[in-house]
Amino acid sequence: MNLAHALSITATGMQVFEQNLAVKAANLTGAGVDGFKALHLVATDLPSDSTDLPGTPTSATGTIRPIGLQVGLGAKVVGTYRDFSKGDLVNTGNELSVAINGRGFYQVQMPDGTTAYTRASSFQLAPDGTIVTTEGGHKVLPGIVVPATADSLEINNVGQVYITLSGQSSAVLLGQFQLANFINPSGLISKGGGFYSQTDASGTPTLGFPGSDNFGTLLQGFREGSNINSVQEITDLIQIEKGFGFLTKVLNTADAMSESMKGIGRS
Amino acid sequence: MTSILRPSTVVLSQQELSARITEVAAQNISNTSTSGYKAIAASGVESAKKAFHEKVSYVRPTPYRRILDDGPIKQTGVPLNVAIRGQGYFQVKTPEGNRLTRAGQFLMSPDKMLITSRGDFVLDSSGSPITLDDSEDVAIGIDGAMSTSKGPLGRTLAIVKVDNEQELSNVGYGLYNTTQTPIQMDNPVVIQGAIEESNVSPVNEIIKLMQNLRSFENAQKMIDTEDDRQRKVINISSK
């Protein structure tokens, strides 16, 4: 009897739904987070353990089995990948909110000396005037320092930072932001706080100024929201809930079948 | 002389089929979130009578049939997600040899190859693995032709078909093996930025499961009655 088999297959399916639920929880939690990128779960079916494969000979005269008898061992999660499509741009009016309209990541100097990459584009000024990330206060490369005497701060679409000093009419160029691009952004790993670090899978970053080949332009006064499609996430949640319920039904059926067999021989 | 055990063994053959049907429902419903998964269906046939005077025949499970309907399309907007509508399979190169698959959640490997989520190489129409320059700057046409913002790549995704799709053997991970020679399709329908979801209909599976439970219980009733009858016979003869 294959009832125990049915139970173990059901368990694998429940694990996939559980994992997917965790992914949806992460996505919906990140829906309000600047620069948050959606995660997608990849599930696959497990190989069958059947010996009745198609094509096995059924006689010595060369006839073969046209189709096999195989069920499989259930499902499993292969992994998750991140969707780096652009989130919605939201107007903030803040001169230090500079969204990337298109591809690219800001480079951020982490406390351990490594470079991290982020799309979260609301910045702050450190006490010494350095432009830093809101999360963690890490220096945004190349480390532009805005003097306290600056009257206004202007960042154009190619990332040049201009200030006007009080009492002066002409703007002064302080520096230019440089963006990093990856051939395979899905290979980046998340370090939390909206920061990503490079891996062998992401490849090494290509650096370039905003607006140049393959890089997005900067948009001052805007921040990039998450790219979570909440309606899609909720629809997926409903499917997970239903799927889990259906699997419970399979468990109950297999259980009822085993129970009724236990009655044999009792009288 | 008919064996006293015969009625129970006949009923048991039905129960074995019931157990298989439960197993299949478990497999199908477990894979409702597996992209490109095709549901399987279990059924049985009446086995051939062995001799003229034998009035009974057993239930014999037939090989599982694969349901080949398209799964629903889910838009993801991810450039390397590719779905096939209607007939056709992607061709991938695995360490075990070339395999077919409908699961189009492709990725780019560190060495810039187009791979499946398991790491197998996705092949083009000439049967060679595909190298990409950029995982986001790829356009795939309805016929599988690939291009970038710099122009056509001159490569087309292999979208192949086989004559007998039921012959394909599922080797897991969404991959199929075949003894037939796959041929490139003339007019495939490829959708970029979307995945084909599993074609399992959980409601249908549950209905089948319920019907199956009823026939299992009826069969069980038969076995219980038979058991009772045999006990009585033993009791009478031992008096």
XYZ file of C-alpha atoms in Angstrom:
506
model
C 0.000 0.000 0.000
C 1.267 3.438 -0.860
C -0.593 5.371 1.798
C 2.561 6.198 3.766
C 4.021 7.417 0.479
C 1.033 9.724 -0.036
C 1.619 11.157 3.437
C 5.293 11.893 2.831
C 4.537 13.486 -0.554
C 1.943 15.686 1.139
C 4.520 16.756 3.718
C 6.889 17.976 0.975
C 4.062 20.049 -0.530
C 3.260 21.593 2.825
C 6.904 22.593 3.255
C 6.844 24.366 -0.123
C 3.712 26.294 0.874
C 5.279 27.175 4.219
C 8.413 28.522 2.529
C 6.329 30.445 0.038
C 4.332 31.946 2.904
C 7.589 33.170 4.452
C 8.576 34.753 1.120
C 5.187 36.489 0.854
C 5.536 37.709 4.437
C 8.938 39.179 3.573
C 7.549 40.848 0.440
C 4.479 42.333 2.108
C 6.590 43.543 5.026
C 8.930 45.174 2.549
C 6.097 46.797 0.574
C 6.555 50.077 2.419
C 10.350 49.974 2.445
C 12.279 52.238 0.078
C 14.143 50.357 -2.604
C 12.853 46.962 -1.450
C 12.948 44.350 -4.217
C 10.480 41.481 -4.446
C 11.578 37.912 -3.814
C 10.221 35.027 -5.872
C 10.228 31.415 -4.792
C 11.201 28.698 -7.257
C 9.688 25.283 -6.553
C 10.215 22.094 -8.500
C 8.905 18.554 -8.490
C 11.056 15.756 -7.114
C 12.136 12.801 -9.234
C 10.070 9.665 -9.141
C 11.416 6.503 -7.575
C 9.584 4.259 -9.989
C 11.261 1.426 -11.800
C 8.534 1.283 -14.432
C 10.150 3.799 -16.730
C 8.900 4.277 -20.257
C 11.018 2.545 -22.840
C 11.876 -0.466 -20.695
C 11.676 -3.711 -22.698
C 8.559 -5.762 -22.166
C 9.688 -8.773 -24.145
C 12.718 -10.336 -25.728
C 11.451 -9.420 -29.191
C 12.139 -5.729 -28.676
C 8.741 -4.416 -27.634
C 8.993 -1.615 -25.098
C 6.727 -0.054 -22.537
C 5.147 2.950 -24.281
C 4.560 4.875 -21.048
C 5.746 4.394 -17.505
C 4.261 4.278 -14.055
C 5.734 7.163 -12.099
C 4.385 9.533 -9.520
C 7.321 11.390 -8.040
C 8.269 12.167 -4.492
C 6.517 15.493 -4.102
C 7.840 19.017 -4.410
C 10.747 21.018 -3.096
C 11.994 24.580 -2.998
C 14.982 25.251 -5.246
C 15.533 28.756 -3.948
C 14.475 32.349 -4.235
C 15.576 35.052 -6.599
C 15.160 38.774 -6.359
C 13.345 40.813 -8.949
C 15.336 44.029 -9.469
C 12.757 45.829 -11.571
C 12.246 49.474 -10.692
C 9.903 50.471 -7.863
C 7.501 53.393 -8.029
C 9.089 56.823 -7.737
C 7.509 58.913 -5.000
C 7.800 62.679 -4.743
C 9.249 63.792 -1.410
C 10.364 67.352 -2.135
C 13.469 66.592 -0.045
C 16.654 67.768 -1.752
C 18.531 64.707 -0.424
C 16.066 62.223 -1.905
C 17.622 61.227 -5.190
C 15.974 58.268 -6.894
C 17.699 56.322 -9.678
C 15.401 56.334 -12.673
C 16.658 53.251 -14.484
C 19.434 50.806 -13.771
C 22.250 51.115 -11.267
C 23.051 51.090 -7.563
C 24.572 53.664 -5.260
C 27.887 52.570 -3.786
C 28.071 52.723 -0.016
C 31.168 52.440 2.183
C 30.401 49.978 4.972
C 32.077 50.238 8.404
C 34.162 47.114 7.656
C 35.674 48.841 4.639
C 33.777 46.862 2.006
C 31.548 48.448 -0.586
C 27.825 47.710 -0.486
C 25.229 48.654 -3.066
C 21.791 50.135 -2.511
C 18.756 51.504 -4.315
C 17.389 53.178 -1.182
C 17.793 56.788 -2.187
C 16.893 58.979 0.777
C 20.115 60.399 2.149
C 21.088 62.540 5.133
C 24.013 64.730 6.053
C 26.469 63.509 8.684
C 27.621 66.065 11.306
C 30.649 66.841 9.109
C 28.424 67.380 6.060
C 29.147 64.058 4.305
C 26.206 62.634 2.360
C 25.307 59.367 4.130
C 22.549 56.769 3.921
C 19.565 57.178 6.238
C 19.949 53.565 7.335
C 23.189 53.147 9.245
C 24.658 56.522 8.259
C 27.169 54.963 5.868
C 29.116 57.161 3.474
C 27.684 57.295 -0.057
C 30.622 57.104 -2.442
C 32.502 59.095 -3.589
C 31.884 60.815 -0.237
C 30.677 64.278 -1.119
C 30.927 66.764 1.759
C 28.406 69.587 1.831
C 29.702 72.600 3.766
C 27.477 74.001 6.494
C 27.492 77.377 4.748
C 25.647 75.962 1.734
C 22.380 77.696 1.013
C 20.892 75.250 -1.470
C 21.806 71.834 -2.779
C 21.144 70.849 -6.351
C 21.726 67.375 -7.781
C 21.207 67.110 -11.531
C 20.200 64.061 -13.540
C 23.793 63.004 -14.241
C 24.585 63.031 -10.528
C 26.549 66.300 -10.276
C 26.122 67.937 -6.868
C 26.039 71.749 -6.919
C 25.712 74.096 -3.962
C 25.118 77.779 -3.698
C 26.955 79.412 -0.827
C 25.103 82.083 1.078
C 25.675 85.517 -0.377
C 26.911 84.168 -3.701
C 25.007 83.851 -6.928
C 26.983 81.181 -8.831
C 26.728 77.487 -8.023
C 29.793 75.458 -7.051
C 30.345 71.861 -8.216
C 31.116 69.580 -5.250
C 31.367 66.233 -6.998
C 29.471 63.640 -8.983
C 27.785 60.443 -7.866
C 28.916 57.300 -9.584
C 26.615 54.305 -9.959
C 27.445 50.616 -10.123
C 25.803 48.104 -12.438
C 25.849 44.336 -12.355
C 25.399 41.985 -15.270
C 23.281 39.751 -13.031
C 21.699 41.735 -10.163
C 19.742 38.623 -9.072
C 23.075 37.213 -7.904
C 23.590 39.951 -5.284
C 23.058 38.986 -1.674
C 21.058 41.098 0.710
C 22.850 42.355 3.811
C 19.705 43.922 5.267
C 18.985 47.623 5.492
C 18.514 47.736 1.734
C 22.231 46.997 1.185
C 23.505 44.339 -1.177
C 26.945 42.918 -1.634
C 28.481 41.387 -4.725
C 29.014 37.660 -5.201
C 30.532 35.466 -7.880
C 27.032 35.132 -9.315
C 26.424 38.872 -9.617
C 29.779 39.481 -11.245
C 31.958 42.509 -10.573
C 30.325 45.927 -10.811
C 30.720 48.219 -13.797
C 30.994 51.826 -12.672
C 29.589 54.748 -14.557
C 28.041 58.163 -14.201
C 24.247 58.429 -14.169
C 22.789 58.825 -17.631
C 25.742 57.172 -19.355
C 25.474 53.891 -21.245
C 23.144 51.444 -19.419
C 22.821 53.626 -16.310
C 19.661 55.362 -15.129
C 19.459 59.077 -14.487
C 19.023 60.642 -11.051
C 15.877 62.412 -10.002
C 16.188 64.829 -7.117
C 13.194 65.184 -4.795
C 12.041 61.622 -5.385
C 12.560 58.380 -3.542
C 12.134 54.891 -4.974
C 9.438 52.856 -3.234
C 9.413 49.059 -3.198
C 8.553 47.128 -6.356
C 6.072 44.937 -4.469
C 2.748 44.439 -6.203
C 0.581 44.005 -3.118
C -2.431 42.738 -5.055
C -0.308 39.995 -6.623
C 1.143 39.088 -3.222
C -2.310 38.836 -1.640
C -3.571 36.723 -4.548
C -0.588 34.421 -4.013
C -1.404 34.266 -0.289
C -4.931 33.115 -1.061
C -3.504 30.403 -3.317
C -1.109 29.304 -0.578
C -3.926 29.131 1.969
C -6.132 27.109 -0.384
C -3.295 24.835 -1.450
C -2.392 24.113 2.155
C -6.052 23.382 2.922
C -6.269 20.961 -0.003
C -3.166 19.158 1.188
C -4.727 18.820 4.633
C -7.656 17.170 2.862
C -5.258 14.655 1.287
C -3.833 13.919 4.737
C -7.328 13.370 6.112
C -8.225 11.057 3.238
C -5.088 8.961 3.648
C -5.780 8.895 7.380
C -9.392 7.780 6.883
C -8.196 5.025 4.544
C -5.639 3.767 7.079
C -8.205 3.924 9.865
C -10.716 1.846 7.942
C -8.026 -0.766 7.240
C -7.223 -1.024 10.927
C -10.680 -2.477 11.447
C -9.809 -5.697 9.580
C -10.059 -8.763 11.751
C -11.803 -7.063 14.663
C -15.178 -8.394 15.619
C -12.702 -24.754 -6.894
C -12.772 -21.072 -6.058
C -10.499 -20.055 -3.266
C -12.166 -18.824 -0.129
C -9.734 -15.917 -0.216
C -10.694 -14.835 -3.730
C -13.341 -12.200 -2.891
C -10.976 -10.329 -0.570
C -8.077 -10.312 -3.005
C -10.285 -8.949 -5.782
C -11.404 -6.125 -3.519
C -7.826 -5.578 -2.426
C -6.821 -4.879 -6.016
C -9.322 -2.022 -5.976
C -7.838 -0.706 -2.749
C -4.362 -0.714 -4.195
C -5.624 1.515 -6.977
C -7.247 3.771 -4.371
C -3.933 4.143 -2.588
C -2.268 5.087 -5.884
C -4.943 7.682 -6.580
C -4.332 9.212 -3.140
C -0.624 9.284 -3.836
C -1.178 11.010 -7.177
C -3.435 13.639 -5.561
C -0.717 14.277 -2.951
C 1.891 14.699 -5.697
C -0.321 16.994 -7.784
C -1.467 19.245 -4.952
C 2.081 19.442 -3.555
C 3.117 20.862 -6.918
C 0.482 23.579 -7.288
C 3.234 26.196 -6.941
C 5.741 24.441 -9.213
C 5.986 26.366 -12.456
C 5.651 24.257 -15.599
C 4.361 21.255 -13.638
C 1.880 19.011 -15.452
C -0.684 17.102 -13.397
C -0.839 13.321 -13.641
C -3.936 11.171 -13.450
C -4.216 7.593 -12.188
C -6.800 5.129 -13.399
C -7.382 1.420 -13.553
C -8.674 -1.111 -16.051
C -10.331 -4.480 -15.708
C -7.637 -7.092 -16.063
C -8.188 -9.784 -18.646
C -9.934 -12.891 -17.432
C -7.512 -15.774 -17.254
C -9.882 -18.529 -18.294
C -13.390 -18.906 -19.578
C -14.783 -20.351 -16.357
C -13.337 -17.565 -14.199
C -16.055 -15.051 -13.538
C -13.942 -12.460 -11.745
C -11.428 -9.972 -12.935
C -9.072 -7.815 -10.921
C -8.464 -4.080 -11.104
C -5.145 -3.346 -12.730
C -3.674 0.162 -12.412
C -2.760 1.638 -15.789
C 0.288 3.858 -16.289
C -0.292 7.425 -15.186
C -1.472 9.752 -17.874
C 0.005 13.249 -17.966
C -2.471 16.094 -18.390
C -0.947 18.353 -21.013
C -3.182 21.419 -20.723
C -1.400 24.766 -20.446
C -1.020 26.119 -16.931
C -2.160 29.692 -16.259
C 0.287 32.449 -17.206
C 1.570 34.618 -14.376
C 3.165 37.917 -15.353
C 6.345 38.578 -13.379
C 8.054 41.213 -15.505
C 11.385 39.478 -14.900
C 13.227 39.428 -18.274
C 14.558 35.893 -17.843
C 11.148 34.386 -17.007
C 9.865 32.740 -20.172
C 6.636 30.809 -20.725
C 5.467 28.653 -23.637
C 1.823 28.660 -24.736
C 0.454 25.536 -26.331
C 2.796 22.831 -27.546
C 6.530 22.910 -27.027
C 9.344 22.430 -24.530
C 12.561 24.236 -23.734
C 15.624 22.116 -24.303
C 18.275 22.086 -21.582
C 21.659 20.427 -21.233
C 22.088 18.562 -17.960
C 25.032 16.465 -16.766
C 22.888 13.420 -17.677
C 22.236 14.617 -21.220
C 19.725 16.835 -22.986
C 16.306 17.107 -21.344
C 13.044 18.916 -22.038
C 11.275 21.253 -19.631
C 8.365 23.682 -19.418
C 9.759 25.480 -16.351
C 11.012 28.806 -17.700
C 12.326 30.543 -14.586
C 15.769 31.060 -16.055
C 18.745 32.767 -14.444
C 22.164 33.968 -15.470
C 25.150 32.051 -14.142
C 28.336 33.784 -12.876
C 29.999 32.905 -16.183
C 27.136 34.606 -18.066
C 25.358 31.471 -19.263
C 21.574 31.214 -19.417
C 20.697 28.469 -16.917
C 17.649 26.914 -15.266
C 17.006 27.228 -11.539
C 18.762 23.864 -11.134
C 21.816 25.112 -13.013
C 21.316 23.299 -16.316
C 22.190 25.120 -19.542
C 19.326 26.395 -21.682
C 19.971 25.541 -25.321
C 19.349 27.491 -28.499
C 17.882 26.106 -31.708
C 21.315 24.908 -32.858
C 21.736 22.940 -29.627
C 24.412 25.109 -28.011
C 24.261 26.838 -24.604
C 23.450 30.551 -24.626
C 25.805 33.262 -23.370
C 24.350 36.593 -22.246
C 26.023 39.941 -21.707
C 23.464 41.332 -19.350
C 20.608 39.647 -17.454
C 18.272 42.629 -17.789
C 19.005 43.718 -21.339
C 17.491 40.741 -23.145
C 14.416 40.637 -25.328
C 12.872 37.337 -26.356
C 10.404 37.402 -29.228
C 7.257 35.321 -29.628
C 9.252 32.812 -31.702
C 12.035 32.647 -29.095
C 14.436 34.884 -31.063
C 16.757 36.761 -28.711
C 17.957 40.315 -29.003
C 19.429 43.089 -26.862
C 19.222 46.876 -27.053
C 22.246 46.642 -29.363
C 20.408 44.472 -31.895
C 19.532 40.837 -32.581
C 21.750 38.165 -31.037
C 21.143 35.842 -33.959
C 20.090 33.067 -31.584
C 16.718 31.536 -30.935
C 15.658 29.567 -27.866
C 15.153 25.908 -28.665
C 11.400 25.274 -28.514
C 10.973 21.630 -29.432
C 8.177 19.113 -29.706
C 7.902 15.343 -29.735
C 5.247 13.195 -31.383
C 4.154 11.306 -28.291
C 4.184 13.554 -25.259
C 2.884 10.783 -22.973
C 6.138 8.936 -23.585
C 8.181 11.676 -21.911
C 9.423 10.425 -18.593
C 9.495 12.832 -15.697
C 12.952 12.741 -14.136
C 12.045 15.381 -11.536
C 13.090 19.039 -11.268
C 10.584 19.764 -14.048
C 12.754 17.846 -16.540
C 11.611 15.228 -19.024
C 13.665 12.578 -20.727
C 12.671 11.063 -24.039
C 13.737 8.354 -26.439
C 12.210 10.290 -29.332
C 14.117 12.903 -31.313
C 12.800 16.350 -30.421
C 12.269 18.641 -33.396
C 12.365 22.432 -33.409
C 8.835 23.854 -33.656
C 7.877 26.039 -36.592
C 5.570 28.485 -34.871
C 6.059 28.382 -31.114
C 4.407 30.950 -28.850
C 6.894 32.281 -26.303
C 6.037 34.912 -23.708
C 8.814 36.830 -21.984
C 8.397 38.206 -18.462
C 5.915 35.529 -17.468
C 5.920 32.038 -16.016
C 3.607 29.141 -16.708
C 2.094 28.077 -13.423
C 1.290 24.485 -12.525
C -1.763 23.130 -14.374
C -3.026 21.266 -11.292
C -6.655 22.012 -10.503
C -6.825 21.470 -6.719
C -10.639 21.391 -6.769
C -10.673 18.538 -9.292
C -8.057 16.720 -7.250
C -10.159 16.997 -4.095
C -13.293 15.760 -5.860
C -11.359 12.747 -7.165
C -9.981 12.216 -3.683
C -13.455 12.197 -2.143
C -14.835 9.764 -4.726
C -11.768 7.650 -4.172
C -12.270 7.595 -0.406
C -15.860 6.432 -0.872
C -14.889 3.546 -3.149
C -12.071 2.632 -0.760
C -14.519 2.521 2.146
C -17.020 0.476 0.150
C -14.259 -1.966 -0.685
C -13.309 -2.053 2.972
C -16.901 -2.908 3.857
C -16.680 -5.862 1.455
C -13.460 -7.061 3.116
C -15.001 -6.721 6.584
C -18.074 -8.694 5.489
C -15.884 -11.355 3.925
C -13.826 -11.555 7.099
C -17.023 -12.053 9.076
C -18.202 -14.768 6.736
C -14.916 -16.644 6.946
C -14.974 -16.523 10.743
C -18.436 -18.022 10.762
C -17.312 -20.831 8.453
C -14.375 -21.589 10.753
C -16.601 -21.571 13.815
C -19.140 -23.930 12.250
C -16.515 -26.430 11.117
C -14.759 -26.467 14.511
C -17.935 -27.406 16.398
